[in-house]
Amino acid sequence: FLVLNRTASVYSLQKQLGVSGSTIRKDLTFLEKKGMLRRVHGGAILIGFQEPSIPLFVDPSYKERYDYNLHEKTKIGETAAELVENGETIMIDGGTTTLQVARELSRKKRELTVVTNGINICTELIKSNNLEVVLSGGYLRRKNLSMIGEIAGSMIGKYTASKAVLGINGISTSRGLTTPHLFEAEIKKSMIKNSKQLIIVADATKIDKVSLMAVAPLSVVHFLVTDNRVTDEQFFAFVLHSAFSDFFIYHYFAIIPI
């Protein structure tokens, strides 16, 4: 299958072979060590095949994304939660990295109002009696456990927040913030428009990646929270781009002027 298609997602290989995702991931790791393929977010690409300039638009399942880089996402969530002050109204979109932010905010028992389109985010936040939660209506996108569509966007547009905390599939100096799903992109745009500051939470595998739908330029980002696998070249590229007021990496942080 991979030889014929040159690229494949973990989900598509599961369907083809009838085995679990964990088995597929172990096999792909083994083949990568043998130099036969290269692992990418959500799948693999055959060695010798030119990766397109707009990369694979794989859309893995929620379970696959939840397990992927879970340790890094947890640390990112802990760091991002420190940027939220008591008494604020914030927006959080649905996702597996933003879930870790919500989990940490719930654990800290902050007094906040949170507007979200994420079913998983809402489920986590209601564990704390200190958090007022507004869940948008709309159409349920099962792969992300998030509400999308016109109703969701319209409801989010009725609120104003001090900060928006968003996950993203791709972030690059050339193309800004990108995501593979049209309606998810529209929700993210609405949250950005209605918030004073934007916090992007993304593990290092999302850096220098470009996906299908443009969300926003880097100039709208106030904080990027990522993990310590970011290379020096990537770090300084963002410094030179002057994209962020703060670039947080969970083991250390550096202030970058706008």
PDB file of C-alpha atoms in Angstrom:
ATOM      1  CA  PHE A   1       0.000   0.000   0.000  1.00  0.00           C
ATOM      2  CA  LEU A   2       2.756   2.430   0.952  1.00  0.00           C
ATOM      3  CA  VAL A   3       4.811   1.503  -2.108  1.00  0.00           C
ATOM      4  CA  LEU A   4       1.838   2.196  -4.372  1.00  0.00           C
ATOM      5  CA  ASN A   5       0.744   5.410  -2.696  1.00  0.00           C
ATOM      6  CA  ARG A   6       4.142   6.696  -1.523  1.00  0.00           C
ATOM      7  CA  THR A   7       2.476   8.173   1.565  1.00  0.00           C
ATOM      8  CA  ALA A   8       0.008   6.759   4.075  1.00  0.00           C
ATOM      9  CA  SER A   9      -1.658   7.662   7.348  1.00  0.00           C
ATOM     10  CA  VAL A  10      -1.717   5.302  10.315  1.00  0.00           C
ATOM     11  CA  TYR A  11      -5.511   5.178  10.005  1.00  0.00           C
ATOM     12  CA  SER A  12      -5.424   4.155   6.304  1.00  0.00           C
ATOM     13  CA  LEU A  13      -2.894   1.404   7.072  1.00  0.00           C
ATOM     14  CA  GLN A  14      -5.120   0.170   9.914  1.00  0.00           C
ATOM     15  CA  LYS A  15      -8.039  -0.153   7.483  1.00  0.00           C
ATOM     16  CA  GLN A  16      -5.901  -1.891   4.865  1.00  0.00           C
ATOM     17  CA  LEU A  17      -4.237  -4.376   7.220  1.00  0.00           C
ATOM     18  CA  GLY A  18      -6.893  -4.848   9.888  1.00  0.00           C
ATOM     19  CA  VAL A  19      -4.516  -4.387  12.818  1.00  0.00           C
ATOM     20  CA  SER A  20      -4.325  -1.903  15.689  1.00  0.00           C
ATOM     21  CA  GLY A  21      -2.849   1.562  15.487  1.00  0.00           C
ATOM     22  CA  SER A  22      -0.159   0.655  18.019  1.00  0.00           C
ATOM     23  CA  THR A  23       0.953  -2.255  15.823  1.00  0.00           C
ATOM     24  CA  ILE A  24       1.109   0.015  12.771  1.00  0.00           C
ATOM     25  CA  ARG A  25       3.157   2.608  14.657  1.00  0.00           C
ATOM     26  CA  LYS A  26       5.626  -0.037  15.897  1.00  0.00           C
ATOM     27  CA  ASP A  27       6.049  -1.398  12.361  1.00  0.00           C
ATOM     28  CA  LEU A  28       6.563   2.087  10.932  1.00  0.00           C
ATOM     29  CA  THR A  29       9.186   2.827  13.602  1.00  0.00           C
ATOM     30  CA  PHE A  30      10.990  -0.425  12.726  1.00  0.00           C
ATOM     31  CA  LEU A  31      10.921   0.386   8.987  1.00  0.00           C
ATOM     32  CA  GLU A  32      12.131   3.925   9.670  1.00  0.00           C
ATOM     33  CA  LYS A  33      15.147   2.526  11.551  1.00  0.00           C
ATOM     34  CA  LYS A  34      15.847   0.354   8.509  1.00  0.00           C
ATOM     35  CA  GLY A  35      15.905   3.494   6.365  1.00  0.00           C
ATOM     36  CA  MET A  36      12.899   2.451   4.276  1.00  0.00           C
ATOM     37  CA  LEU A  37      10.553   5.288   5.212  1.00  0.00           C
ATOM     38  CA  ARG A  38      10.290   8.485   7.217  1.00  0.00           C
ATOM     39  CA  ARG A  39       7.707   9.041   9.959  1.00  0.00           C
ATOM     40  CA  VAL A  40       5.592  12.180   9.678  1.00  0.00           C
ATOM     41  CA  HIS A  41       2.739  13.466  11.830  1.00  0.00           C
ATOM     42  CA  GLY A  42      -0.057  10.888  11.566  1.00  0.00           C
ATOM     43  CA  GLY A  43       1.629   8.585   9.066  1.00  0.00           C
ATOM     44  CA  ALA A  44       4.709   7.889   6.965  1.00  0.00           C
ATOM     45  CA  ILE A  45       6.352   8.828   3.698  1.00  0.00           C
ATOM     46  CA  LEU A  46       8.408   6.458   1.540  1.00  0.00           C
ATOM     47  CA  ILE A  47      12.123   7.281   1.354  1.00  0.00           C
ATOM     48  CA  GLY A  48      13.006   8.650  -2.064  1.00  0.00           C
ATOM     49  CA  PHE A  49       9.603  10.226  -2.562  1.00  0.00           C
ATOM     50  CA  GLN A  50       9.613  14.027  -2.643  1.00  0.00           C
ATOM     51  CA  GLU A  51       7.395  15.399   0.085  1.00  0.00           C
ATOM     52  CA  PRO A  52       5.057  18.022  -1.400  1.00  0.00           C
ATOM     53  CA  SER A  53       5.544  21.680  -0.472  1.00  0.00           C
ATOM     54  CA  ILE A  54       2.098  21.601   1.100  1.00  0.00           C
ATOM     55  CA  PRO A  55       2.531  18.417   3.123  1.00  0.00           C
ATOM     56  CA  LEU A  56       0.323  15.419   3.781  1.00  0.00           C
ATOM     57  CA  PHE A  57      -3.215  16.370   4.669  1.00  0.00           C
ATOM     58  CA  VAL A  58      -3.757  13.316   6.826  1.00  0.00           C
ATOM     59  CA  ASP A  59      -6.597  13.544   9.303  1.00  0.00           C
ATOM     60  CA  PRO A  60      -5.905  10.906  11.968  1.00  0.00           C
ATOM     61  CA  SER A  61      -8.438   9.795  14.518  1.00  0.00           C
ATOM     62  CA  TYR A  62      -8.851  11.499  17.882  1.00  0.00           C
ATOM     63  CA  LYS A  63      -7.333   8.483  19.680  1.00  0.00           C
ATOM     64  CA  GLU A  64      -4.250   8.540  17.446  1.00  0.00           C
ATOM     65  CA  ARG A  65      -3.744  12.252  18.021  1.00  0.00           C
ATOM     66  CA  TYR A  66      -4.352  11.951  21.764  1.00  0.00           C
ATOM     67  CA  ASP A  67      -1.581   9.364  22.159  1.00  0.00           C
ATOM     68  CA  TYR A  68       0.854  11.126  19.830  1.00  0.00           C
ATOM     69  CA  ASN A  69       3.500  13.097  21.802  1.00  0.00           C
ATOM     70  CA  LEU A  70       1.329  12.893  24.931  1.00  0.00           C
ATOM     71  CA  HIS A  71       4.218  13.685  27.286  1.00  0.00           C
ATOM     72  CA  GLU A  72       5.106  16.835  25.350  1.00  0.00           C
ATOM     73  CA  LYS A  73       1.476  17.907  25.124  1.00  0.00           C
ATOM     74  CA  THR A  74       1.067  17.505  28.884  1.00  0.00           C
ATOM     75  CA  LYS A  75       4.078  19.719  29.582  1.00  0.00           C
ATOM     76  CA  ILE A  76       2.876  22.259  27.012  1.00  0.00           C
ATOM     77  CA  GLY A  77      -0.515  22.335  28.755  1.00  0.00           C
ATOM     78  CA  GLU A  78       1.110  22.994  32.123  1.00  0.00           C
ATOM     79  CA  THR A  79       3.177  25.866  30.695  1.00  0.00           C
ATOM     80  CA  ALA A  80       0.322  27.442  28.740  1.00  0.00           C
ATOM     81  CA  ALA A  81      -1.971  27.403  31.781  1.00  0.00           C
ATOM     82  CA  GLU A  82       0.504  29.709  33.557  1.00  0.00           C
ATOM     83  CA  LEU A  83      -0.240  32.387  30.950  1.00  0.00           C
ATOM     84  CA  VAL A  84      -3.908  32.533  32.001  1.00  0.00           C
ATOM     85  CA  GLU A  85      -4.715  34.853  34.886  1.00  0.00           C
ATOM     86  CA  ASN A  86      -7.447  34.411  37.454  1.00  0.00           C
ATOM     87  CA  GLY A  87     -10.756  36.067  36.533  1.00  0.00           C
ATOM     88  CA  GLU A  88     -10.175  36.097  32.781  1.00  0.00           C
ATOM     89  CA  THR A  89     -12.594  35.111  30.033  1.00  0.00           C
ATOM     90  CA  ILE A  90     -10.787  32.894  27.547  1.00  0.00           C
ATOM     91  CA  MET A  91     -11.556  30.811  24.468  1.00  0.00           C
ATOM     92  CA  ILE A  92     -10.189  27.306  23.911  1.00  0.00           C
ATOM     93  CA  ASP A  93     -10.757  25.331  20.726  1.00  0.00           C
ATOM     94  CA  GLY A  94     -11.200  21.569  20.565  1.00  0.00           C
ATOM     95  CA  GLY A  95      -8.070  19.428  20.273  1.00  0.00           C
ATOM     96  CA  THR A  96      -5.711  17.087  22.069  1.00  0.00           C
ATOM     97  CA  THR A  97      -3.080  19.684  23.013  1.00  0.00           C
ATOM     98  CA  THR A  98      -5.665  22.230  24.152  1.00  0.00           C
ATOM     99  CA  LEU A  99      -7.202  19.426  26.235  1.00  0.00           C
ATOM    100  CA  GLN A 100      -4.027  19.384  28.326  1.00  0.00           C
ATOM    101  CA  VAL A 101      -4.358  23.143  28.890  1.00  0.00           C
ATOM    102  CA  ALA A 102      -7.962  22.662  30.022  1.00  0.00           C
ATOM    103  CA  ARG A 103      -6.920  19.813  32.300  1.00  0.00           C
ATOM    104  CA  GLU A 104      -4.290  21.983  33.993  1.00  0.00           C
ATOM    105  CA  LEU A 105      -6.691  24.931  34.374  1.00  0.00           C
ATOM    106  CA  SER A 106      -9.227  22.625  35.987  1.00  0.00           C
ATOM    107  CA  ARG A 107      -6.588  21.204  38.332  1.00  0.00           C
ATOM    108  CA  LYS A 108      -5.439  24.689  39.373  1.00  0.00           C
ATOM    109  CA  LYS A 109      -9.035  25.638  40.237  1.00  0.00           C
ATOM    110  CA  ARG A 110      -8.745  29.003  38.528  1.00  0.00           C
ATOM    111  CA  GLU A 111     -11.840  31.221  38.493  1.00  0.00           C
ATOM    112  CA  LEU A 112     -12.418  31.672  34.776  1.00  0.00           C
ATOM    113  CA  THR A 113     -15.091  31.857  32.119  1.00  0.00           C
ATOM    114  CA  VAL A 114     -14.204  29.595  29.203  1.00  0.00           C
ATOM    115  CA  VAL A 115     -15.874  29.660  25.797  1.00  0.00           C
ATOM    116  CA  THR A 116     -15.161  26.492  23.819  1.00  0.00           C
ATOM    117  CA  ASN A 117     -16.333  24.434  20.859  1.00  0.00           C
ATOM    118  CA  GLY A 118     -14.660  21.304  22.244  1.00  0.00           C
ATOM    119  CA  ILE A 119     -16.741  18.542  23.798  1.00  0.00           C
ATOM    120  CA  ASN A 120     -13.561  17.123  25.360  1.00  0.00           C
ATOM    121  CA  ILE A 121     -12.583  20.557  26.665  1.00  0.00           C
ATOM    122  CA  CYS A 122     -15.994  21.083  28.252  1.00  0.00           C
ATOM    123  CA  THR A 123     -15.947  17.620  29.858  1.00  0.00           C
ATOM    124  CA  GLU A 124     -12.584  18.395  31.444  1.00  0.00           C
ATOM    125  CA  LEU A 125     -13.451  21.900  32.621  1.00  0.00           C
ATOM    126  CA  ILE A 126     -16.702  20.994  34.373  1.00  0.00           C
ATOM    127  CA  LYS A 127     -14.681  18.969  36.891  1.00  0.00           C
ATOM    128  CA  SER A 128     -13.906  22.302  38.580  1.00  0.00           C
ATOM    129  CA  ASN A 129     -16.706  24.293  40.217  1.00  0.00           C
ATOM    130  CA  ASN A 130     -14.621  27.466  39.791  1.00  0.00           C
ATOM    131  CA  LEU A 131     -14.923  27.450  36.015  1.00  0.00           C
ATOM    132  CA  GLU A 132     -17.893  28.859  34.104  1.00  0.00           C
ATOM    133  CA  VAL A 133     -18.109  27.026  30.786  1.00  0.00           C
ATOM    134  CA  VAL A 134     -19.856  28.127  27.599  1.00  0.00           C
ATOM    135  CA  LEU A 135     -20.100  25.325  25.006  1.00  0.00           C
ATOM    136  CA  SER A 136     -21.049  26.348  21.489  1.00  0.00           C
ATOM    137  CA  GLY A 137     -23.723  24.567  19.535  1.00  0.00           C
ATOM    138  CA  GLY A 138     -23.185  23.389  15.993  1.00  0.00           C
ATOM    139  CA  TYR A 139     -22.366  20.227  14.090  1.00  0.00           C
ATOM    140  CA  LEU A 140     -20.257  17.626  15.939  1.00  0.00           C
ATOM    141  CA  ARG A 141     -17.035  16.709  14.182  1.00  0.00           C
ATOM    142  CA  ARG A 142     -16.309  13.339  15.765  1.00  0.00           C
ATOM    143  CA  LYS A 143     -12.640  13.174  14.713  1.00  0.00           C
ATOM    144  CA  ASN A 144     -11.882  16.189  16.871  1.00  0.00           C
ATOM    145  CA  LEU A 145     -14.771  16.029  19.374  1.00  0.00           C
ATOM    146  CA  SER A 146     -15.511  19.623  18.410  1.00  0.00           C
ATOM    147  CA  MET A 147     -18.531  21.634  17.307  1.00  0.00           C
ATOM    148  CA  ILE A 148     -18.196  23.295  13.918  1.00  0.00           C
ATOM    149  CA  GLY A 149     -20.302  25.086  11.327  1.00  0.00           C
ATOM    150  CA  GLU A 150     -22.280  28.325  11.118  1.00  0.00           C
ATOM    151  CA  ILE A 151     -24.065  27.941  14.462  1.00  0.00           C
ATOM    152  CA  ALA A 152     -20.783  27.329  16.316  1.00  0.00           C
ATOM    153  CA  GLY A 153     -19.066  30.269  14.634  1.00  0.00           C
ATOM    154  CA  SER A 154     -22.003  32.592  15.235  1.00  0.00           C
ATOM    155  CA  MET A 155     -22.201  31.731  18.928  1.00  0.00           C
ATOM    156  CA  ILE A 156     -18.466  32.198  19.465  1.00  0.00           C
ATOM    157  CA  GLY A 157     -18.734  35.556  17.715  1.00  0.00           C
ATOM    158  CA  LYS A 158     -21.089  36.812  20.436  1.00  0.00           C
ATOM    159  CA  TYR A 159     -18.333  36.670  23.084  1.00  0.00           C
ATOM    160  CA  THR A 160     -15.199  38.706  23.722  1.00  0.00           C
ATOM    161  CA  ALA A 161     -12.224  37.131  25.479  1.00  0.00           C
ATOM    162  CA  SER A 162      -8.905  38.329  26.843  1.00  0.00           C
ATOM    163  CA  LYS A 163      -7.081  35.300  25.410  1.00  0.00           C
ATOM    164  CA  ALA A 164      -7.664  32.500  22.905  1.00  0.00           C
ATOM    165  CA  VAL A 165      -5.801  29.208  23.344  1.00  0.00           C
ATOM    166  CA  LEU A 166      -5.642  27.325  20.062  1.00  0.00           C
ATOM    167  CA  GLY A 167      -4.016  24.164  18.795  1.00  0.00           C
ATOM    168  CA  ILE A 168      -2.698  24.143  15.241  1.00  0.00           C
ATOM    169  CA  ASN A 169      -1.609  21.554  12.674  1.00  0.00           C
ATOM    170  CA  GLY A 170       1.074  23.641  11.016  1.00  0.00           C
ATOM    171  CA  ILE A 171       3.030  26.760  11.923  1.00  0.00           C
ATOM    172  CA  SER A 172       5.709  28.250   9.691  1.00  0.00           C
ATOM    173  CA  THR A 173       7.327  31.588   8.979  1.00  0.00           C
ATOM    174  CA  SER A 174       6.312  31.280   5.318  1.00  0.00           C
ATOM    175  CA  ARG A 175       2.637  30.349   5.642  1.00  0.00           C
ATOM    176  CA  GLY A 176       1.673  31.226   9.206  1.00  0.00           C
ATOM    177  CA  LEU A 177      -0.964  29.093  10.958  1.00  0.00           C
ATOM    178  CA  THR A 178      -2.603  26.317   8.947  1.00  0.00           C
ATOM    179  CA  THR A 179      -4.995  23.408   9.513  1.00  0.00           C
ATOM    180  CA  PRO A 180      -6.377  20.647   7.241  1.00  0.00           C
ATOM    181  CA  HIS A 181     -10.091  21.210   7.908  1.00  0.00           C
ATOM    182  CA  LEU A 182     -12.092  24.136   6.461  1.00  0.00           C
ATOM    183  CA  PHE A 183     -14.656  24.403   9.271  1.00  0.00           C
ATOM    184  CA  GLU A 184     -12.033  24.048  12.006  1.00  0.00           C
ATOM    185  CA  ALA A 185     -10.170  26.918  10.321  1.00  0.00           C
ATOM    186  CA  GLU A 186     -13.296  29.090  10.481  1.00  0.00           C
ATOM    187  CA  ILE A 187     -13.758  28.420  14.207  1.00  0.00           C
ATOM    188  CA  LYS A 188     -10.125  29.304  14.885  1.00  0.00           C
ATOM    189  CA  LYS A 189     -10.493  32.542  12.897  1.00  0.00           C
ATOM    190  CA  SER A 190     -13.577  33.488  14.914  1.00  0.00           C
ATOM    191  CA  MET A 191     -11.785  32.888  18.215  1.00  0.00           C
ATOM    192  CA  ILE A 192      -8.783  34.932  17.081  1.00  0.00           C
ATOM    193  CA  LYS A 193     -11.010  37.788  15.944  1.00  0.00           C
ATOM    194  CA  ASN A 194     -12.844  37.928  19.276  1.00  0.00           C
ATOM    195  CA  SER A 195      -9.822  37.671  21.594  1.00  0.00           C
ATOM    196  CA  LYS A 196      -7.273  40.291  22.593  1.00  0.00           C
ATOM    197  CA  GLN A 197      -4.329  37.884  22.737  1.00  0.00           C
ATOM    198  CA  LEU A 198      -3.579  34.587  21.012  1.00  0.00           C
ATOM    199  CA  ILE A 199      -1.743  31.650  22.603  1.00  0.00           C
ATOM    200  CA  ILE A 200      -0.773  28.861  20.203  1.00  0.00           C
ATOM    201  CA  VAL A 201      -0.009  25.456  21.749  1.00  0.00           C
ATOM    202  CA  ALA A 202       1.809  23.089  19.411  1.00  0.00           C
ATOM    203  CA  ASP A 203       4.399  20.370  19.901  1.00  0.00           C
ATOM    204  CA  ALA A 204       7.621  20.651  17.916  1.00  0.00           C
ATOM    205  CA  THR A 205       6.430  18.329  15.129  1.00  0.00           C
ATOM    206  CA  LYS A 206       4.045  21.097  13.998  1.00  0.00           C
ATOM    207  CA  ILE A 207       6.875  23.620  13.482  1.00  0.00           C
ATOM    208  CA  ASP A 208       7.723  24.294   9.803  1.00  0.00           C
ATOM    209  CA  LYS A 209       4.703  22.268   8.719  1.00  0.00           C
ATOM    210  CA  VAL A 210       2.076  23.600   6.306  1.00  0.00           C
ATOM    211  CA  SER A 211      -1.455  22.254   6.015  1.00  0.00           C
ATOM    212  CA  LEU A 212      -4.337  22.886   3.618  1.00  0.00           C
ATOM    213  CA  MET A 213      -6.281  25.801   5.070  1.00  0.00           C
ATOM    214  CA  ALA A 214      -4.778  29.139   6.081  1.00  0.00           C
ATOM    215  CA  VAL A 215      -5.918  30.346   9.511  1.00  0.00           C
ATOM    216  CA  ALA A 216      -3.889  33.484  10.221  1.00  0.00           C
ATOM    217  CA  PRO A 217      -0.470  35.077   9.748  1.00  0.00           C
ATOM    218  CA  LEU A 218       2.128  34.782  12.486  1.00  0.00           C
ATOM    219  CA  SER A 219       1.727  38.479  13.234  1.00  0.00           C
ATOM    220  CA  VAL A 220      -1.458  37.754  15.238  1.00  0.00           C
ATOM    221  CA  VAL A 221       0.302  35.334  17.620  1.00  0.00           C
ATOM    222  CA  HIS A 222       1.307  36.667  21.035  1.00  0.00           C
ATOM    223  CA  PHE A 223       2.591  33.431  22.590  1.00  0.00           C
ATOM    224  CA  LEU A 224       3.789  30.136  21.145  1.00  0.00           C
ATOM    225  CA  VAL A 225       4.124  27.293  23.649  1.00  0.00           C
ATOM    226  CA  THR A 226       6.022  24.297  22.312  1.00  0.00           C
ATOM    227  CA  ASP A 227       8.499  21.654  23.498  1.00  0.00           C
ATOM    228  CA  ASN A 228      12.263  21.439  23.715  1.00  0.00           C
ATOM    229  CA  ARG A 229      12.725  19.510  20.483  1.00  0.00           C
ATOM    230  CA  VAL A 230      12.613  22.786  18.572  1.00  0.00           C
ATOM    231  CA  THR A 231      15.959  23.177  16.807  1.00  0.00           C
ATOM    232  CA  ASP A 232      18.176  26.236  17.129  1.00  0.00           C
ATOM    233  CA  GLU A 233      17.545  26.952  13.441  1.00  0.00           C
ATOM    234  CA  GLN A 234      13.781  26.928  13.954  1.00  0.00           C
ATOM    235  CA  PHE A 235      14.048  29.033  17.088  1.00  0.00           C
ATOM    236  CA  PHE A 236      16.152  31.735  15.453  1.00  0.00           C
ATOM    237  CA  ALA A 237      13.994  31.720  12.325  1.00  0.00           C
ATOM    238  CA  PHE A 238      11.079  32.784  14.511  1.00  0.00           C
ATOM    239  CA  VAL A 239      13.307  35.307  16.292  1.00  0.00           C
ATOM    240  CA  LEU A 240      14.273  36.895  12.976  1.00  0.00           C
ATOM    241  CA  HIS A 241      10.666  36.822  11.881  1.00  0.00           C
ATOM    242  CA  SER A 242       9.770  38.705  15.086  1.00  0.00           C
ATOM    243  CA  ALA A 243       6.512  36.806  15.145  1.00  0.00           C
ATOM    244  CA  PHE A 244       5.880  36.480  18.861  1.00  0.00           C
ATOM    245  CA  SER A 245       6.071  38.566  21.972  1.00  0.00           C
ATOM    246  CA  ASP A 246       7.018  35.398  23.876  1.00  0.00           C
ATOM    247  CA  PHE A 247       8.272  32.001  22.721  1.00  0.00           C
ATOM    248  CA  PHE A 248       7.783  29.460  25.514  1.00  0.00           C
ATOM    249  CA  ILE A 249       9.510  26.098  25.533  1.00  0.00           C
ATOM    250  CA  TYR A 250       8.542  24.024  28.488  1.00  0.00           C
ATOM    251  CA  HIS A 251      12.061  23.580  29.896  1.00  0.00           C
ATOM    252  CA  TYR A 252      12.993  27.212  29.329  1.00  0.00           C
ATOM    253  CA  PHE A 253      11.649  30.343  27.719  1.00  0.00           C
ATOM    254  CA  ALA A 254      13.070  33.305  25.850  1.00  0.00           C
ATOM    255  CA  ILE A 255      11.529  36.717  25.303  1.00  0.00           C
ATOM    256  CA  ILE A 256      11.258  37.715  21.662  1.00  0.00           C
ATOM    257  CA  PRO A 257      10.384  41.347  20.878  1.00  0.00           C
ATOM    258  CA  ILE A 258       7.653  42.168  18.387  1.00  0.00           C
TER     259      ILE A 258
END
